[in-house]
Tab-separated table of C-alpha atoms and ligand atoms in Angstrom:
chain	number	residue	atom	x	y	z
Z	1	MET	CA	21.200	-35.343	8.732
Z	2	ASN	CA	19.612	-32.375	6.968
Z	3	ASP	CA	21.415	-29.825	9.095
Z	4	ARG	CA	24.829	-31.481	8.949
Z	5	ILE	CA	27.240	-28.944	7.508
Z	6	ASP	CA	28.950	-31.490	5.259
Z	7	SER	CA	25.736	-32.533	3.530
Z	8	THR	CA	25.448	-29.275	1.591
Z	9	ALA	CA	28.230	-30.052	-0.862
Z	10	HIS	CA	26.730	-33.446	-1.505
Z	11	TYR	CA	23.266	-32.009	-2.190
Z	12	ARG	CA	24.717	-29.368	-4.458
Z	13	ALA	CA	26.697	-31.861	-6.495
Z	14	LEU	CA	23.663	-34.083	-7.048
Z	15	ASP	CA	21.446	-31.098	-7.781
Z	16	ALA	CA	23.916	-29.854	-10.380
Z	17	ALA	CA	24.196	-33.330	-11.919
Z	18	HIS	CA	20.514	-34.194	-12.259
Z	19	HIS	CA	18.115	-31.327	-11.649
Z	20	LEU	CA	17.130	-28.692	-14.179
Z	21	HIS	CA	15.693	-25.647	-12.390
Z	22	PRO	CA	12.904	-23.435	-13.746
Z	23	PHE	CA	13.912	-20.112	-15.323
Z	24	SER	CA	17.619	-20.592	-14.525
Z	25	ASP	CA	20.927	-20.385	-16.338
Z	26	MET	CA	21.996	-23.858	-15.262
Z	27	ALA	CA	25.715	-23.587	-16.010
Z	28	GLU	CA	25.950	-20.407	-13.991
Z	29	LEU	CA	23.826	-21.822	-11.163
Z	30	ASN	CA	25.862	-25.015	-11.012
Z	31	ARG	CA	29.072	-23.033	-10.705
Z	32	ALA	CA	27.645	-20.977	-7.824
Z	33	GLY	CA	25.741	-23.878	-6.202
Z	34	SER	CA	22.086	-23.849	-5.150
Z	35	ARG	CA	21.045	-22.967	-1.643
Z	36	VAL	CA	19.438	-26.074	-0.152
Z	37	ILE	CA	16.261	-25.240	1.779
Z	38	VAL	CA	15.397	-27.913	4.311
Z	39	LYS	CA	12.626	-26.629	6.544
Z	40	ALA	CA	10.313	-23.720	7.221
Z	41	GLU	CA	8.028	-22.339	9.897
Z	42	GLY	CA	5.863	-19.224	9.848
Z	43	VAL	CA	7.720	-16.721	7.646
Z	44	HIS	CA	11.161	-18.314	8.071
Z	45	LEU	CA	13.159	-20.810	6.001
Z	46	TRP	CA	16.238	-22.755	7.060
Z	47	ASP	CA	18.984	-23.872	4.719
Z	48	SER	CA	21.209	-26.929	4.963
Z	49	GLU	CA	23.898	-24.848	6.657
Z	50	GLY	CA	21.507	-23.964	9.459
Z	51	ALA	CA	21.030	-20.335	8.370
Z	52	CYS	CA	17.594	-18.827	9.031
Z	53	ILE	CA	16.157	-16.777	6.150
Z	54	ILE	CA	13.135	-14.478	6.362
Z	55	ASP	CA	10.866	-15.091	3.377
Z	56	GLY	CA	9.677	-11.815	1.901
Z	57	MET	CA	8.094	-13.606	-1.078
Z	58	ALA	CA	5.854	-16.262	0.546
Z	59	GLY	CA	7.711	-18.873	-1.487
Z	60	LEU	CA	6.635	-17.865	-4.978
Z	61	TRP	CA	3.737	-15.591	-3.934
Z	62	CYS	CA	1.843	-18.605	-2.648
Z	63	VAL	CA	2.407	-19.440	1.028
Z	64	ASN	CA	-0.295	-17.040	2.213
Z	65	LEU	CA	-0.912	-18.948	5.438
Z	66	GLY	CA	2.790	-19.230	6.290
Z	67	TYR	CA	4.786	-22.433	6.613
Z	68	GLY	CA	4.361	-25.370	8.950
Z	69	ARG	CA	0.619	-25.296	9.632
Z	70	ARG	CA	-0.274	-28.589	11.171
Z	71	GLU	CA	-3.976	-28.242	10.193
Z	72	LEU	CA	-3.104	-28.493	6.494
Z	73	ALA	CA	-0.882	-31.518	7.047
Z	74	ASP	CA	-3.666	-33.144	9.048
Z	75	ALA	CA	-6.233	-32.388	6.339
Z	76	ALA	CA	-3.997	-34.014	3.704
Z	77	HIS	CA	-3.250	-36.992	5.930
Z	78	ALA	CA	-6.897	-37.641	6.768
Z	79	GLN	CA	-7.980	-37.258	3.149
Z	80	MET	CA	-5.249	-39.571	1.853
Z	81	GLN	CA	-6.429	-42.221	4.233
Z	82	ALA	CA	-10.130	-41.774	3.473
Z	83	LEU	CA	-9.889	-41.313	-0.311
Z	84	ALA	CA	-6.468	-40.555	-1.754
Z	85	TYR	CA	-7.748	-40.189	-5.276
Z	86	TYR	CA	-10.822	-40.488	-7.343
Z	87	ASN	CA	-11.776	-38.777	-10.574
Z	88	THR	CA	-14.798	-36.620	-11.248
Z	89	PHE	CA	-15.159	-37.452	-14.951
Z	90	PHE	CA	-17.743	-40.200	-15.047
Z	91	ARG	CA	-20.728	-39.247	-12.905
Z	92	THR	CA	-18.784	-39.345	-9.632
Z	93	THR	CA	-17.807	-36.686	-7.142
Z	94	HIS	CA	-16.387	-36.536	-3.600
Z	95	PRO	CA	-16.851	-34.462	-0.433
Z	96	PRO	CA	-13.696	-32.283	-0.564
Z	97	VAL	CA	-14.373	-30.916	-4.052
Z	98	ILE	CA	-18.003	-30.250	-3.140
Z	99	GLU	CA	-17.039	-28.443	0.031
Z	100	LEU	CA	-14.377	-26.393	-1.762
Z	101	SER	CA	-16.789	-25.341	-4.497
Z	102	GLU	CA	-19.348	-24.147	-1.982
Z	103	LEU	CA	-16.652	-22.252	-0.084
Z	104	LEU	CA	-15.376	-20.564	-3.256
Z	105	ALA	CA	-18.945	-19.556	-4.117
Z	106	GLN	CA	-19.084	-17.811	-0.731
Z	107	LEU	CA	-15.712	-16.089	-1.052
Z	108	THR	CA	-16.001	-14.905	-4.669
Z	109	PRO	CA	-18.470	-12.224	-5.851
Z	110	GLN	CA	-22.162	-13.186	-5.892
Z	111	THR	CA	-22.275	-13.829	-9.628
Z	112	PHE	CA	-19.697	-16.641	-9.263
Z	113	ASN	CA	-21.248	-19.960	-8.345
Z	114	ARG	CA	-19.486	-22.582	-10.459
Z	115	PHE	CA	-15.828	-23.642	-10.508
Z	116	LEU	CA	-13.544	-25.812	-12.638
Z	117	TYR	CA	-10.330	-27.283	-11.246
Z	118	CYS	CA	-6.786	-27.915	-12.414
Z	119	ASN	CA	-3.282	-28.095	-10.964
Z	120	SER	CA	-1.628	-24.716	-11.520
Z	121	GLY	CA	-2.075	-21.126	-12.561
Z	122	SER	CA	-0.954	-21.896	-16.095
Z	123	GLU	CA	-3.585	-24.595	-16.407
Z	124	ALA	CA	-6.169	-22.243	-14.916
Z	125	ASN	CA	-5.527	-19.742	-17.702
Z	126	ASP	CA	-5.600	-22.481	-20.348
Z	127	THR	CA	-8.877	-23.674	-18.854
Z	128	ALA	CA	-10.307	-20.147	-18.815
Z	129	LEU	CA	-9.660	-19.873	-22.548
Z	130	ARG	CA	-11.281	-23.243	-23.190
Z	131	ALA	CA	-14.351	-22.100	-21.271
Z	132	VAL	CA	-14.488	-18.702	-22.995
Z	133	HIS	CA	-14.273	-20.255	-26.468
Z	134	ARG	CA	-16.915	-22.790	-25.537
Z	135	TYR	CA	-19.171	-20.011	-24.287
Z	136	TRP	CA	-18.959	-18.000	-27.499
Z	137	ALA	CA	-19.495	-21.090	-29.629
Z	138	LEU	CA	-22.646	-21.830	-27.643
Z	139	GLN	CA	-23.819	-18.257	-28.195
Z	140	GLY	CA	-23.571	-18.846	-31.928
Z	141	LYS	CA	-20.581	-16.502	-32.133
Z	142	PRO	CA	-17.641	-18.805	-32.885
Z	143	ASP	CA	-15.811	-15.967	-34.631
Z	144	LYS	CA	-15.225	-14.296	-31.290
Z	145	ARG	CA	-11.848	-15.937	-30.831
Z	146	TYR	CA	-9.235	-13.218	-30.317
Z	147	VAL	CA	-7.912	-12.776	-26.797
Z	148	ILE	CA	-6.234	-9.508	-25.902
Z	149	ALA	CA	-3.494	-9.508	-23.251
Z	150	ARG	CA	-0.731	-7.097	-22.243
Z	151	SER	CA	2.988	-6.638	-22.583
Z	152	ASN	CA	4.990	-7.619	-19.484
Z	153	ALA	CA	2.076	-9.675	-18.137
Z	154	TYR	CA	2.651	-13.116	-16.618
Z	155	HIS	CA	0.053	-15.823	-17.138
Z	156	GLY	CA	2.142	-18.980	-16.775
Z	157	SER	CA	4.499	-21.137	-18.777
Z	158	THR	CA	2.387	-23.563	-20.776
Z	159	ILE	CA	2.118	-22.645	-24.463
Z	160	ALA	CA	-1.153	-20.811	-23.862
Z	161	GLY	CA	0.037	-19.211	-20.619
Z	162	ALA	CA	3.299	-18.032	-22.106
Z	163	THR	CA	1.576	-16.772	-25.267
Z	164	LEU	CA	-0.913	-14.785	-23.169
Z	165	GLY	CA	1.931	-13.457	-21.058
Z	166	GLY	CA	3.810	-10.535	-22.474
Z	167	MET	CA	7.325	-11.601	-21.518
Z	168	SER	CA	9.562	-11.130	-24.542
Z	169	ASP	CA	12.277	-13.414	-23.070
Z	170	MET	CA	9.754	-16.232	-23.062
Z	171	HIS	CA	8.306	-15.445	-26.498
Z	172	GLU	CA	11.809	-15.503	-28.010
Z	173	GLN	CA	12.158	-19.162	-27.042
Z	174	MET	CA	8.781	-20.136	-28.515
Z	175	PRO	CA	8.901	-20.783	-32.256
Z	176	SER	CA	5.161	-21.361	-32.266
Z	177	LYS	CA	2.638	-19.618	-30.101
Z	178	MET	CA	-1.062	-19.952	-29.660
Z	179	GLU	CA	-3.077	-18.294	-32.412
Z	180	HIS	CA	-5.471	-15.374	-31.933
Z	181	VAL	CA	-3.663	-13.733	-29.042
Z	182	VAL	CA	-2.633	-10.090	-29.366
Z	183	HIS	CA	-1.062	-7.691	-26.887
Z	184	ILE	CA	-1.529	-4.075	-25.899
Z	185	ASP	CA	0.888	-2.014	-23.794
Z	186	GLN	CA	1.040	-2.325	-19.999
Z	187	PRO	CA	-0.179	0.459	-17.660
Z	188	TYR	CA	3.315	1.154	-16.303
Z	189	TRP	CA	3.465	4.896	-15.724
Z	190	PHE	CA	6.925	5.137	-14.104
Z	191	GLY	CA	8.621	3.454	-17.035
Z	192	GLU	CA	6.410	4.415	-19.955
Z	193	GLY	CA	4.297	7.404	-18.911
Z	194	GLY	CA	6.674	10.076	-20.185
Z	195	GLU	CA	5.348	13.551	-19.409
Z	196	MET	CA	1.741	12.404	-19.136
Z	197	ASP	CA	-0.344	12.855	-16.025
Z	198	VAL	CA	-0.715	9.503	-14.209
Z	199	GLU	CA	-4.487	9.188	-14.555
Z	200	ALA	CA	-4.518	10.390	-18.146
Z	201	PHE	CA	-1.886	7.741	-18.877
Z	202	GLY	CA	-4.085	5.083	-17.245
Z	203	LEU	CA	-6.975	6.055	-19.503
Z	204	ALA	CA	-4.763	6.144	-22.589
Z	205	ARG	CA	-3.447	2.638	-21.902
Z	206	ALA	CA	-6.977	1.335	-21.294
Z	207	ARG	CA	-8.143	2.898	-24.550
Z	208	GLN	CA	-5.536	0.906	-26.433
Z	209	LEU	CA	-7.873	-1.988	-25.687
Z	210	GLU	CA	-10.775	-0.228	-27.358
Z	211	ALA	CA	-8.657	0.678	-30.376
Z	212	ARG	CA	-7.525	-2.930	-30.744
Z	213	ILE	CA	-11.075	-4.279	-30.403
Z	214	ILE	CA	-12.266	-1.906	-33.109
Z	215	GLU	CA	-9.337	-2.824	-35.347
Z	216	LEU	CA	-10.009	-6.574	-34.978
Z	217	GLY	CA	-13.803	-6.117	-35.027
Z	218	ALA	CA	-15.688	-6.700	-31.780
Z	219	GLU	CA	-17.417	-9.635	-33.464
Z	220	ASN	CA	-14.006	-11.351	-33.507
Z	221	VAL	CA	-12.866	-10.625	-29.942
Z	222	ALA	CA	-13.592	-13.157	-27.167
Z	223	ALA	CA	-11.886	-11.770	-24.095
Z	224	PHE	CA	-9.377	-9.503	-22.425
Z	225	ILE	CA	-7.124	-10.993	-19.740
Z	226	GLY	CA	-5.179	-9.079	-17.111
Z	227	GLU	CA	-3.651	-9.451	-13.681
Z	228	PRO	CA	-5.332	-6.796	-11.479
Z	229	PHE	CA	-1.759	-5.732	-10.660
Z	230	GLN	CA	1.116	-7.261	-12.597
Z	231	GLY	CA	3.014	-9.583	-10.252
Z	232	ALA	CA	6.074	-11.121	-11.904
Z	233	GLY	CA	6.217	-8.064	-14.166
Z	234	GLY	CA	7.236	-5.982	-11.154
Z	235	VAL	CA	4.223	-5.445	-8.884
Z	236	ILE	CA	2.991	-2.738	-11.220
Z	237	PHE	CA	-0.134	-1.021	-9.932
Z	238	PRO	CA	-2.114	0.643	-12.709
Z	239	PRO	CA	-3.399	4.190	-12.256
Z	240	SER	CA	-6.857	4.201	-10.634
Z	241	SER	CA	-8.421	5.340	-13.931
Z	242	TYR	CA	-7.363	2.119	-15.662
Z	243	TRP	CA	-9.606	-0.742	-14.538
Z	244	PRO	CA	-12.954	1.094	-14.594
Z	245	GLU	CA	-12.204	2.125	-18.179
Z	246	ILE	CA	-11.169	-1.442	-19.143
Z	247	GLN	CA	-14.449	-2.688	-17.700
Z	248	ARG	CA	-16.477	-0.068	-19.595
Z	249	ILE	CA	-14.766	-1.050	-22.843
Z	250	CYS	CA	-15.282	-4.781	-22.312
Z	251	ARG	CA	-18.986	-4.266	-21.532
Z	252	GLU	CA	-19.569	-1.936	-24.441
Z	253	HIS	CA	-18.022	-4.325	-26.958
Z	254	ASP	CA	-19.294	-7.540	-25.369
Z	255	VAL	CA	-15.791	-8.799	-24.654
Z	256	LEU	CA	-15.359	-11.040	-21.585
Z	257	LEU	CA	-13.073	-9.803	-18.834
Z	258	ILE	CA	-10.767	-12.417	-17.304
Z	259	ALA	CA	-9.026	-11.489	-14.045
Z	260	ASP	CA	-5.891	-13.550	-13.459
Z	261	GLU	CA	-6.049	-13.649	-9.654
Z	262	VAL	CA	-3.296	-16.259	-9.277
Z	263	ILE	CA	-1.295	-13.819	-7.122
Z	264	GLY	CA	-3.971	-11.301	-6.197
Z	265	GLY	CA	-6.432	-13.882	-4.866
Z	266	PHE	CA	-6.873	-15.002	-1.261
Z	267	GLY	CA	-5.954	-11.932	0.683
Z	268	ARG	CA	-2.807	-10.495	-0.831
Z	269	THR	CA	-4.249	-6.959	-1.126
Z	270	GLY	CA	-6.351	-7.222	2.027
Z	271	GLU	CA	-9.400	-8.142	-0.082
Z	272	TRP	CA	-10.222	-11.739	-0.890
Z	273	PHE	CA	-9.625	-10.886	-4.544
Z	274	ALA	CA	-7.552	-8.047	-5.948
Z	275	HIS	CA	-10.210	-6.956	-8.458
Z	276	ARG	CA	-12.213	-5.683	-5.486
Z	277	HIS	CA	-9.375	-3.383	-4.541
Z	278	PHE	CA	-9.339	-1.966	-8.075
Z	279	GLY	CA	-13.130	-1.791	-8.290
Z	280	PHE	CA	-14.030	-3.931	-11.270
Z	281	GLU	CA	-16.133	-7.013	-11.908
Z	282	PRO	CA	-14.623	-9.780	-14.007
Z	283	ASP	CA	-16.546	-12.475	-15.900
Z	284	VAL	CA	-13.919	-15.150	-15.254
Z	285	ILE	CA	-11.449	-15.494	-12.357
Z	286	THR	CA	-8.371	-17.717	-12.492
Z	287	MET	CA	-6.807	-18.879	-9.238
Z	288	ALA	CA	-3.926	-21.036	-7.927
Z	289	LYS	CA	-1.020	-20.194	-5.540
Z	290	GLY	CA	-2.799	-18.934	-2.361
Z	291	LEU	CA	-5.719	-21.328	-2.965
Z	292	THR	CA	-3.758	-24.013	-1.103
Z	293	SER	CA	-1.044	-21.696	0.271
Z	294	GLY	CA	1.279	-23.787	-1.897
Z	295	TYR	CA	1.088	-26.844	0.386
Z	296	VAL	CA	-0.051	-28.934	-2.590
Z	297	PRO	CA	-0.599	-27.862	-6.211
Z	298	MET	CA	-4.062	-26.751	-7.273
Z	299	GLY	CA	-5.654	-24.247	-9.637
Z	300	ALA	CA	-9.261	-23.210	-10.202
Z	301	VAL	CA	-11.372	-21.178	-12.594
Z	302	GLY	CA	-14.485	-19.322	-11.480
Z	303	LEU	CA	-17.140	-18.698	-14.116
Z	304	SER	CA	-19.787	-16.036	-13.637
Z	305	ASP	CA	-23.361	-17.243	-13.984
Z	306	ARG	CA	-23.758	-15.963	-17.532
Z	307	ILE	CA	-20.943	-18.235	-18.725
Z	308	ALA	CA	-21.530	-21.109	-16.338
Z	309	ASP	CA	-25.255	-21.313	-17.230
Z	310	ALA	CA	-24.435	-21.518	-20.926
Z	311	ILE	CA	-21.861	-24.248	-20.349
Z	312	VAL	CA	-24.118	-26.204	-18.006
Z	313	ASN	CA	-26.903	-26.164	-20.593
Z	314	GLY	CA	-24.685	-26.595	-23.616
Z	315	GLY	CA	-23.986	-30.321	-23.611
Z	316	GLU	CA	-20.612	-31.911	-22.976
Z	317	PHE	CA	-17.634	-29.581	-22.484
Z	318	ASN	CA	-14.678	-31.667	-23.594
Z	319	HIS	CA	-12.107	-30.492	-21.103
Z	320	GLY	CA	-10.561	-31.762	-17.862
Z	321	PHE	CA	-7.474	-33.198	-16.212
Z	322	THR	CA	-6.860	-36.498	-14.435
Z	323	TYR	CA	-6.369	-34.484	-11.286
Z	324	SER	CA	-9.192	-31.945	-11.715
Z	325	GLY	CA	-10.524	-31.367	-8.205
Z	326	HIS	CA	-8.010	-33.776	-6.659
Z	327	PRO	CA	-9.436	-34.784	-3.261
Z	328	VAL	CA	-6.229	-34.219	-1.285
Z	329	ALA	CA	-5.621	-30.819	-2.881
Z	330	ALA	CA	-9.272	-29.870	-2.361
Z	331	ALA	CA	-9.145	-30.923	1.310
Z	332	VAL	CA	-6.010	-28.832	1.833
Z	333	ALA	CA	-7.607	-25.869	0.025
Z	334	VAL	CA	-10.683	-26.058	2.255
Z	335	ALA	CA	-8.561	-26.170	5.419
Z	336	ASN	CA	-6.413	-23.299	4.140
Z	337	LEU	CA	-9.314	-21.030	3.170
Z	338	LYS	CA	-11.101	-21.665	6.456
Z	339	LEU	CA	-7.995	-20.688	8.423
Z	340	LEU	CA	-7.486	-17.542	6.323
Z	341	ARG	CA	-11.107	-16.632	7.016
Z	342	ASP	CA	-11.722	-17.864	10.575
Z	343	GLU	CA	-8.443	-16.643	12.043
Z	344	GLY	CA	-9.208	-13.245	10.526
Z	345	ILE	CA	-5.954	-13.297	8.542
Z	346	VAL	CA	-7.347	-11.611	5.421
Z	347	ALA	CA	-9.152	-9.028	7.542
Z	348	ARG	CA	-5.917	-8.350	9.437
Z	349	VAL	CA	-4.042	-7.699	6.185
Z	350	LYS	CA	-6.632	-5.058	5.312
Z	351	GLU	CA	-6.873	-3.380	8.694
Z	352	ASP	CA	-3.557	-3.923	10.404
Z	353	THR	CA	-0.545	-5.658	8.866
Z	354	GLY	CA	-1.096	-4.328	5.337
Z	355	PRO	CA	-1.286	-0.643	6.309
Z	356	TYR	CA	1.632	-1.138	8.728
Z	357	PHE	CA	3.787	-2.782	6.036
Z	358	GLN	CA	3.008	-0.058	3.490
Z	359	MET	CA	3.691	2.710	5.999
Z	360	ARG	CA	6.985	1.254	7.193
Z	361	LEU	CA	8.145	0.693	3.638
Z	362	ARG	CA	7.465	4.303	2.710
Z	363	ASP	CA	9.024	5.600	5.947
Z	364	ALA	CA	12.162	3.618	5.226
Z	365	LEU	CA	12.519	4.260	1.504
Z	366	SER	CA	10.697	7.397	0.324
Z	367	GLY	CA	13.288	9.887	-0.818
Z	368	HIS	CA	16.033	7.257	-0.979
Z	369	PRO	CA	18.635	8.253	-3.587
Z	370	ILE	CA	17.902	5.234	-5.831
Z	371	VAL	CA	14.189	4.614	-5.114
Z	372	GLY	CA	11.894	6.063	-7.769
Z	373	GLU	CA	8.513	4.874	-6.528
Z	374	ILE	CA	6.938	2.456	-4.081
Z	375	GLN	CA	3.673	0.832	-5.120
Z	376	GLY	CA	1.444	-1.629	-3.369
Z	377	VAL	CA	-1.365	-2.285	-0.966
Z	378	GLY	CA	-1.900	-4.937	1.684
Z	379	LEU	CA	1.097	-7.258	1.771
Z	380	VAL	CA	2.507	-6.741	-1.695
Z	381	ALA	CA	4.889	-4.053	-2.892
Z	382	GLY	CA	7.063	-3.069	-5.810
Z	383	ILE	CA	10.070	-0.823	-5.202
Z	384	GLN	CA	11.322	0.901	-8.333
Z	385	LEU	CA	15.085	1.436	-8.426
Z	386	ALA	CA	16.152	4.399	-10.527
Z	387	GLU	CA	19.312	6.331	-11.296
Z	388	ASN	CA	17.406	9.577	-10.804
Z	389	PRO	CA	14.157	9.159	-8.859
Z	390	VAL	CA	13.028	12.720	-9.576
Z	391	THR	CA	13.349	12.673	-13.363
Z	392	ARG	CA	12.415	8.930	-13.460
Z	393	LYS	CA	15.693	8.179	-15.222
Z	394	ARG	CA	16.223	4.411	-15.074
Z	395	PHE	CA	19.522	2.566	-14.922
Z	396	VAL	CA	20.793	1.490	-18.341
Z	397	ASN	CA	21.801	-1.832	-16.743
Z	398	GLY	CA	18.641	-2.074	-14.618
Z	399	ASP	CA	18.510	-5.885	-14.691
Z	400	ASP	CA	22.021	-6.067	-13.237
Z	401	VAL	CA	21.215	-3.506	-10.565
Z	402	GLY	CA	18.108	-5.442	-9.532
Z	403	THR	CA	20.040	-8.715	-9.467
Z	404	MET	CA	22.784	-7.128	-7.361
Z	405	CYS	CA	20.232	-5.881	-4.844
Z	406	ARG	CA	18.469	-9.250	-4.754
Z	407	ASN	CA	21.747	-11.079	-4.139
Z	408	LEU	CA	22.669	-8.677	-1.334
Z	409	CYS	CA	19.323	-9.495	0.294
Z	410	PHE	CA	19.741	-13.217	-0.095
Z	411	ASN	CA	23.243	-13.107	1.352
Z	412	ASN	CA	21.786	-11.220	4.304
Z	413	ASN	CA	19.060	-13.877	4.753
Z	414	LEU	CA	16.099	-12.003	3.274
Z	415	VAL	CA	14.251	-13.290	0.221
Z	416	MET	CA	13.317	-10.246	-1.860
Z	417	ARG	CA	12.848	-10.796	-5.570
Z	418	ALA	CA	13.929	-8.589	-8.464
Z	419	SER	CA	11.976	-8.076	-11.665
Z	420	GLY	CA	14.350	-6.067	-13.807
Z	421	ASP	CA	14.931	-2.873	-11.822
Z	422	ARG	CA	11.962	-3.338	-9.478
Z	423	MET	CA	12.339	-5.082	-6.110
Z	424	LEU	CA	9.363	-7.121	-4.975
Z	425	LEU	CA	8.011	-8.043	-1.559
Z	426	SER	CA	5.018	-10.294	-0.922
Z	427	PRO	CA	5.406	-11.966	2.491
Z	428	PRO	CA	3.154	-14.629	4.024
Z	429	LEU	CA	-0.080	-13.043	5.265
Z	430	VAL	CA	0.652	-14.162	8.838
Z	431	VAL	CA	3.686	-11.865	9.089
Z	432	THR	CA	3.860	-9.895	12.367
Z	433	HIS	CA	4.844	-6.267	12.923
Z	434	GLU	CA	8.260	-7.347	14.242
Z	435	GLU	CA	8.847	-9.514	11.200
Z	436	ILE	CA	7.763	-6.666	8.912
Z	437	ASP	CA	10.302	-4.418	10.676
Z	438	GLU	CA	13.012	-7.020	10.146
Z	439	MET	CA	12.181	-7.474	6.456
Z	440	ILE	CA	12.139	-3.775	5.772
Z	441	ALA	CA	15.378	-3.175	7.684
Z	442	LYS	CA	17.076	-5.868	5.599
Z	443	ALA	CA	15.560	-4.590	2.362
Z	444	LYS	CA	16.755	-1.069	3.139
Z	445	ALA	CA	20.246	-2.321	4.010
Z	446	ALA	CA	20.443	-4.063	0.634
Z	447	ILE	CA	19.186	-1.006	-1.259
Z	448	ASP	CA	21.684	1.181	0.647
Z	449	ALA	CA	24.485	-1.228	-0.246
Z	450	THR	CA	23.369	-1.237	-3.875
Z	451	ALA	CA	23.453	2.577	-3.921
Z	452	SER	CA	26.948	2.553	-2.380
Z	453	ALA	CA	28.203	0.026	-4.897
Z	454	LEU	CA	26.925	2.303	-7.678
Z	455	GLY	CA	28.463	5.392	-6.080
Z	456	LEU	CA	25.017	6.943	-5.589
Z	457	ALA	CA	24.643	6.759	-1.805
C	501	PLP	C1	2.394	-17.800	-11.099
C	501	PLP	C2	1.389	-17.215	-12.008
C	501	PLP	C3	0.767	-17.974	-13.011
C	501	PLP	C4	1.190	-19.372	-13.309
C	501	PLP	O1	0.962	-20.243	-12.263
C	501	PLP	P1	1.758	-21.652	-12.243
C	501	PLP	O2	1.152	-22.336	-11.066
C	501	PLP	O3	3.202	-21.343	-12.094
C	501	PLP	O4	1.466	-22.325	-13.520
C	501	PLP	C5	-0.241	-17.394	-13.728
C	501	PLP	N1	-0.617	-16.133	-13.519
C	501	PLP	C6	-0.030	-15.361	-12.588
C	501	PLP	C7	-0.508	-13.961	-12.383
C	501	PLP	C8	1.010	-15.864	-11.824
C	501	PLP	O5	1.627	-15.098	-10.943
């Protein structure tokens, strides 16, 4: 039934009538009609018309293991039959959450041994703030309540997540935000570096953090939060000077460093966590997406021993969700992480598929008339479109140019996302060389067509 041609119109009509999509202009979408995705396998999706689409975004940065893995379905099935649900509030626990916690302690840096659970990346960031505030209160420093974040960051869409994020389109639709959150500028050299040297720019942007801490008073600042590389903001990789300086500043002023690893975690950069690629050591790690490869929702927060010890010894921490550590989600997470580890998938991203992907992308697009820079490592990349790549002159209608390019990809059965004038790729970590070649050929065709449409080919 799903692949009957005549079912598409029916699905679209019902979707338009009853379903509100995230981050979508619904009137416009309903006029165009949604594409109905009915099945997936490996790195490929199929729509209700029978078209096969190659997924260059791993769903929404989450399907690290690829689609259709029987082991995860089996883990969920077995767990649902054994214990579909039980809470962990009132002196109870269960095997999947115990096993997951031990596994996360092995995969995260040595100083991380305790984990809190939730259902999404947004909730993970909310939870991180709850834990950070609790920690400072227990230290007798309740005034340390400011959290510093960055412009064009993405930390989710709850009130706290969206306040922490630096997306002005989201802030505009929020009449009230969380208190005690302030932003500094993002480390985006191509767009904002002007004539500065890249590394000097990285240092200057990091030092905005120090200036803001001093302005607020270090005794009032709880934490700094950042994605190791900005994901939704455009796969923006900071200059290599940036993170070591951020870490120095946080240490010197006793400000906790929260790494939002919701995208970067679980192999995306070829490391288990992206902060390792950038060479810094966070105090708190937030996770979701690749934790379960998106098969079921789950988020987690890792607390370094300094924070976890204080919370453990500090009496009751009044926080949790009905589904904290959900047994089915935890069982799927365990199966997922074991496959990523035991099949050598993360190691392969570092040694083989990641370098191959980055090399092919640069071979195909360096020097292209509308490509200003290509950033990325492992299996994640941002491709900056620009009117003049040499002078870094950006398109005045960059959002439209990005959208045009994205639509050309989608019509040619490649999912590549646009963030303003940057094109993003983040395929499942199981992608093969042949599939990488196919993705990059399709991406290049779309960028060529975009250049032609603009008269810049
Ligand atoms: C997706 C994302 C979030 C939010 O996760 P949800 O599961 O959508 O709530 C938070 N931080 C980063 C870096 C993300 O990419």
